[in-house]
Short mmCIF file of C-alpha atoms in Angstrom, two decimals:
data_model
loop_
_atom_site.label_atom_id
_atom_site.label_comp_id
_atom_site.label_asym_id
_atom_site.label_seq_id
_atom_site.Cartn_x
_atom_site.Cartn_y
_atom_site.Cartn_z
CA UNK A 1 -3.57 5.94 -20.96
CA UNK A 2 -3.60 2.84 -23.15
CA UNK A 3 -2.23 0.09 -21.01
CA UNK A 4 -0.13 -1.67 -23.63
CA UNK A 5 1.80 1.55 -24.26
CA UNK A 6 3.05 1.89 -20.70
CA UNK A 7 5.81 0.19 -18.82
CA UNK A 8 6.87 -0.23 -15.23
CA UNK A 9 10.12 -0.75 -13.47
CA UNK A 10 10.70 -4.02 -11.69
CA UNK A 11 9.99 -4.17 -7.98
CA UNK A 12 12.90 -3.45 -5.62
CA UNK A 13 13.36 -7.15 -4.86
CA UNK A 14 15.71 -7.40 -7.85
CA UNK A 15 18.20 -4.98 -6.25
CA UNK A 16 21.71 -6.17 -5.43
CA UNK A 17 22.49 -7.20 -1.89
CA UNK A 18 19.42 -9.35 -1.27
CA UNK A 19 20.21 -12.36 0.94
CA UNK A 20 20.30 -15.87 -0.48
CA UNK A 21 17.10 -17.90 -0.22
CA UNK A 22 18.75 -20.08 2.42
CA UNK A 23 19.64 -17.07 4.57
CA UNK A 24 16.24 -15.46 4.02
CA UNK A 25 14.37 -18.56 5.14
CA UNK A 26 15.97 -18.26 8.57
CA UNK A 27 14.75 -14.69 9.03
CA UNK A 28 11.30 -13.53 10.10
CA UNK A 29 9.80 -10.08 9.65
CA UNK A 30 7.04 -8.73 11.86
CA UNK A 31 4.82 -6.46 9.78
CA UNK A 32 1.66 -4.55 10.59
CA UNK A 33 -0.98 -5.13 7.95
CA UNK A 34 -1.80 -1.83 6.30
CA UNK A 35 -2.32 -2.27 2.56
CA UNK A 36 -2.44 -5.90 1.44
CA UNK A 37 -1.07 -5.04 -2.00
CA UNK A 38 2.03 -3.47 -0.44
CA UNK A 39 2.58 -6.11 2.27
CA UNK A 40 2.20 -8.87 -0.33
CA UNK A 41 5.33 -7.61 -2.12
CA UNK A 42 7.44 -8.53 0.92
CA UNK A 43 6.92 -12.18 -0.02
CA UNK A 44 9.51 -11.91 -2.79
CA UNK A 45 12.25 -11.46 -0.19
CA UNK A 46 11.88 -15.08 0.88
CA UNK A 47 11.60 -14.17 4.56
CA UNK A 48 9.06 -15.66 6.90
CA UNK A 49 6.38 -13.09 7.70
CA UNK A 50 4.36 -12.62 10.86
CA UNK A 51 1.56 -10.28 9.76
CA UNK A 52 -0.43 -8.48 12.45
CA UNK A 53 -4.16 -8.46 11.74
CA UNK A 54 -7.22 -7.33 13.69
CA UNK A 55 -5.97 -3.75 13.96
CA UNK A 56 -8.28 -0.88 14.88
CA UNK A 57 -9.67 1.12 11.98
CA UNK A 58 -9.37 -1.69 9.45
CA UNK A 59 -12.49 -2.56 7.43
CA UNK A 60 -11.78 -6.28 7.81
CA UNK A 61 -10.57 -8.03 10.96
CA UNK A 62 -8.29 -10.32 8.96
CA UNK A 63 -6.25 -10.37 5.75
CA UNK A 64 -8.31 -9.28 2.72
CA UNK A 65 -7.88 -12.08 0.18
CA UNK A 66 -9.95 -10.14 -2.33
CA UNK A 67 -6.96 -7.81 -2.58
CA UNK A 68 -4.11 -10.33 -2.49
CA UNK A 69 -3.56 -13.93 -1.41
CA UNK A 70 -1.70 -14.36 1.86
CA UNK A 71 2.04 -14.15 1.03
CA UNK A 72 4.07 -17.38 1.05
CA UNK A 73 5.65 -18.38 4.37
CA UNK A 74 3.31 -16.09 6.31
CA UNK A 75 1.51 -16.38 9.61
CA UNK A 76 -1.43 -14.15 10.57
CA UNK A 77 -1.23 -13.12 14.23
CA UNK A 78 -2.90 -10.66 16.60
CA UNK A 79 -1.19 -7.63 18.09
CA UNK A 80 -1.12 -9.32 21.50
CA UNK A 81 0.54 -12.38 19.99
CA UNK A 82 3.12 -10.14 18.33
CA UNK A 83 3.84 -8.30 21.56
CA UNK A 84 4.34 -11.58 23.43
CA UNK A 85 6.08 -13.56 20.67
CA UNK A 86 9.36 -15.28 21.52
CA UNK A 87 10.53 -14.93 17.91
CA UNK A 88 13.65 -12.85 17.43
CA UNK A 89 12.47 -10.78 14.46
CA UNK A 90 14.95 -9.65 11.83
CA UNK A 91 13.00 -6.38 11.53
CA UNK A 92 9.66 -4.89 12.57
CA UNK A 93 7.87 -3.00 9.78
CA UNK A 94 5.46 -0.28 10.90
CA UNK A 95 3.46 2.35 9.04
CA UNK A 96 2.69 5.08 11.57
CA UNK A 97 3.39 6.30 15.10
CA UNK A 98 0.60 4.15 16.55
CA UNK A 99 2.28 1.02 15.20
CA UNK A 100 5.59 2.11 16.71
CA UNK A 101 4.02 2.62 20.11
CA UNK A 102 2.33 -0.78 19.92
CA UNK A 103 5.73 -2.52 19.73
CA UNK A 104 7.66 -0.17 22.02
CA UNK A 105 8.55 -3.04 24.38
CA UNK A 106 10.15 -5.13 21.65
CA UNK A 107 13.89 -4.76 21.10
CA UNK A 108 14.29 -5.58 17.38
CA UNK A 109 15.21 -3.06 14.66
CA UNK A 110 12.21 -1.22 13.28
CA UNK A 111 11.40 0.30 9.94
CA UNK A 112 8.61 2.80 9.33
CA UNK A 113 7.17 3.07 5.82
CA UNK A 114 5.49 6.34 4.80
CA UNK A 115 2.55 5.69 2.48
CA UNK A 116 0.92 9.13 2.71
CA UNK A 117 2.13 12.75 2.81
CA UNK A 118 1.75 14.31 6.22
CA UNK A 119 -1.06 16.56 4.95
CA UNK A 120 -3.05 13.56 3.73
CA UNK A 121 -2.47 11.71 6.99
CA UNK A 122 -3.93 14.65 8.94
CA UNK A 123 -6.97 14.80 6.64
CA UNK A 124 -7.48 11.04 6.89
CA UNK A 125 -7.28 11.10 10.70
CA UNK A 126 -9.34 14.32 10.93
CA UNK A 127 -6.62 15.72 13.15
CA UNK A 128 -6.07 19.37 14.05
CA UNK A 129 -2.39 18.82 14.91
CA UNK A 130 -0.03 21.16 13.06
CA UNK A 131 1.91 19.32 10.33
CA UNK A 132 5.25 20.50 11.72
CA UNK A 133 4.34 19.17 15.16
CA UNK A 134 3.47 15.73 13.80
CA UNK A 135 6.68 15.70 11.77
CA UNK A 136 8.68 16.64 14.86
CA UNK A 137 7.09 13.84 16.90
CA UNK A 138 8.00 11.20 14.30
CA UNK A 139 11.59 12.45 13.94
CA UNK A 140 12.13 12.51 17.71
CA UNK A 141 10.63 9.06 18.23
CA UNK A 142 12.62 7.44 15.43
CA UNK A 143 15.81 8.94 16.85
CA UNK A 144 14.87 7.69 20.32
CA UNK A 145 14.29 4.08 19.22
CA UNK A 146 17.02 4.04 16.57
CA UNK A 147 14.52 3.26 13.84
CA UNK A 148 14.76 3.93 10.13
CA UNK A 149 12.23 5.56 7.80
CA UNK A 150 11.58 4.95 4.11
CA UNK A 151 8.93 6.49 1.88
CA UNK A 152 7.18 5.01 -1.14
CA UNK A 153 7.68 8.23 -3.15
CA UNK A 154 9.71 11.43 -2.97
CA UNK A 155 6.53 13.48 -2.42
CA UNK A 156 5.77 11.49 0.71
CA UNK A 157 9.36 11.52 1.91
CA UNK A 158 9.72 15.30 1.49
CA UNK A 159 6.45 15.90 3.28
CA UNK A 160 7.77 14.19 6.44
CA UNK A 161 11.38 15.31 6.05
CA UNK A 162 12.73 11.83 5.23
CA UNK A 163 14.26 11.75 1.75
CA UNK A 164 17.31 9.54 2.25
CA UNK A 165 15.61 6.29 1.27
CA UNK A 166 12.80 6.26 -1.29
CA UNK A 167 11.55 2.75 -2.07
CA UNK A 168 8.82 2.89 -4.74
CA UNK A 169 6.35 0.06 -4.99
CA UNK A 170 6.15 -1.78 -8.28
CA UNK A 171 4.35 -4.42 -10.30
CA UNK A 172 5.97 -7.16 -12.35
CA UNK A 173 4.38 -7.29 -15.83
CA UNK A 174 4.97 -11.05 -15.85
CA UNK A 175 2.36 -11.36 -13.08
CA UNK A 176 -0.39 -9.95 -15.30
CA UNK A 177 -2.37 -11.05 -18.34
CA UNK A 178 -1.75 -9.60 -21.83
CA UNK A 179 -3.95 -6.61 -22.61
CA UNK A 180 -7.08 -7.20 -24.69
CA UNK A 181 -9.31 -4.16 -24.05
CA UNK A 182 -12.39 -5.85 -25.46
CA UNK A 183 -14.71 -4.05 -23.00
CA UNK A 184 -15.35 -0.51 -24.27
CA UNK A 185 -15.23 1.05 -20.84
CA UNK A 186 -12.81 2.82 -18.56
CA UNK A 187 -11.77 1.31 -15.25
CA UNK A 188 -11.13 2.94 -11.89
CA UNK A 189 -9.96 1.07 -8.77
CA UNK A 190 -10.41 2.72 -5.39
CA UNK A 191 -11.69 1.88 -1.92
CA UNK A 192 -13.94 4.06 0.26
CA UNK A 193 -14.34 6.81 -2.30
CA UNK A 194 -16.95 8.73 -0.30
CA UNK A 195 -14.39 9.24 2.48
CA UNK A 196 -11.58 10.14 0.07
CA UNK A 197 -13.18 12.47 -2.46
CA UNK A 198 -10.81 15.28 -1.50
CA UNK A 199 -7.83 13.00 -2.19
CA UNK A 200 -9.21 11.81 -5.52
CA UNK A 201 -10.38 15.14 -6.99
CA UNK A 202 -13.72 13.42 -7.36
CA UNK A 203 -15.63 16.48 -8.56
CA UNK A 204 -13.11 16.95 -11.37
CA UNK A 205 -13.27 13.25 -12.23
CA UNK A 206 -17.07 13.26 -12.45
CA UNK A 207 -17.08 16.28 -14.75
CA UNK A 208 -14.23 15.02 -16.93
CA UNK A 209 -15.77 11.60 -17.53
CA UNK A 210 -19.44 12.53 -17.54
CA UNK A 211 -21.22 10.39 -20.13
CA UNK A 212 -18.27 8.02 -20.60
CA UNK A 213 -18.75 4.44 -19.39
CA UNK A 214 -16.45 3.77 -16.44
CA UNK A 215 -16.49 0.75 -14.15
CA UNK A 216 -15.48 1.37 -10.53
CA UNK A 217 -13.97 -1.53 -8.59
CA UNK A 218 -13.28 -1.52 -4.85
CA UNK A 219 -14.75 -1.71 -1.36
CA UNK A 220 -17.38 1.04 -1.51
CA UNK A 221 -20.43 -0.14 0.45
CA UNK A 222 -22.23 3.19 0.02
CA UNK A 223 -22.03 3.16 -3.80
CA UNK A 224 -24.65 1.23 -5.75
CA UNK A 225 -23.50 -1.47 -8.20
CA UNK A 226 -19.86 -1.04 -7.13
CA UNK A 227 -18.07 -4.17 -5.96
CA UNK A 228 -14.54 -5.19 -5.08
CA UNK A 229 -12.83 -7.84 -7.18
CA UNK A 230 -13.41 -11.38 -5.95
CA UNK A 231 -9.68 -12.08 -5.91
CA UNK A 232 -6.38 -10.86 -7.33
CA UNK A 233 -6.88 -13.15 -10.33
CA UNK A 234 -10.29 -11.57 -10.90
CA UNK A 235 -8.69 -8.11 -10.70
CA UNK A 236 -6.09 -9.13 -13.27
CA UNK A 237 -8.81 -10.25 -15.69
CA UNK A 238 -10.61 -6.95 -15.14
CA UNK A 239 -7.45 -4.97 -15.89
CA UNK A 240 -6.87 -7.07 -18.99
CA UNK A 241 -10.33 -6.58 -20.45
CA UNK A 242 -11.11 -2.88 -19.94
CA UNK A 243 -10.13 -0.38 -22.60
CA UNK A 244 -8.38 2.22 -20.42
CA UNK A 245 -7.60 3.08 -16.80
CA UNK A 246 -8.35 6.30 -14.91
CA UNK A 247 -6.74 7.88 -11.87
CA UNK A 248 -7.15 11.43 -10.60
CA UNK A 249 -5.63 12.81 -7.40
CA UNK A 250 -5.19 16.05 -5.50
CA UNK A 251 -1.51 16.96 -6.09
CA UNK A 252 -1.27 18.46 -2.59
CA UNK A 253 -2.36 15.20 -0.96
CA UNK A 254 -1.23 12.45 -3.31
CA UNK A 255 1.12 11.43 -6.09
CA UNK A 256 -0.29 11.25 -9.59
CA UNK A 257 -0.41 7.46 -9.32
CA UNK A 258 -1.12 4.71 -6.82
CA UNK A 259 -0.62 0.94 -6.65
CA UNK A 260 -3.63 0.28 -8.86
CA UNK A 261 -2.24 2.66 -11.50
CA UNK A 262 1.06 0.80 -11.53
CA UNK A 263 -0.85 -2.49 -11.86
CA UNK A 264 -2.78 -1.07 -14.82
CA UNK A 265 0.51 -0.10 -16.46
CA UNK A 266 1.82 -3.62 -15.95
CA UNK A 267 -1.31 -5.31 -17.30
#
């Protein structure tokens, strides 16, 4: 796709019903760090954010500032600090059952955000649990704690059986540089490709773009000459300068787009 010919919808922060800045400043969200690009968007709400870092399975023990700067009015804390915090949180934002269990002793309202279809979650975790069983566990637990579930796309919501609230992520074109395309090369942004080839239809991608110059950007330590952007500003310049953007994905495990695709459309 040529980037200047695409458009994106504004992020959900522009929706009606958002609290005033004065009200928001008195509220604090507790959020597990999952994907910096997604968590960063919460900054537009004007709430204070306590972001839990140092979680198991993360490739960095802290916030990855190569992905995004730390959101305004944020504090980076450990899981133990979150569990023991005296703050009365407006809401706790989790991303999976493990997160929910980690805050089971806290009393505040909780929201679970589904970023992957259930099938992709099982592949990612190398689990042999039946999809219906995992779905049942999440439904029962959310009912038990009185939590609420949203999904970032209808595909993901349907997969888990939660379709009432779909909250797509977005990118504001005003945050990005005007397209130039002076570098005659494609661009692909993805982390840990070797682990996610099944998700990304990598065999198809390699055949389709064989012989065409494509720059890959992301955390991929096992791929030669592939580096992550130095910062979000660096990523914006990279999106601005490359001729076109590429994304391929297994339709059974992913949507046909991701956050980087939406950024490319905004750039």
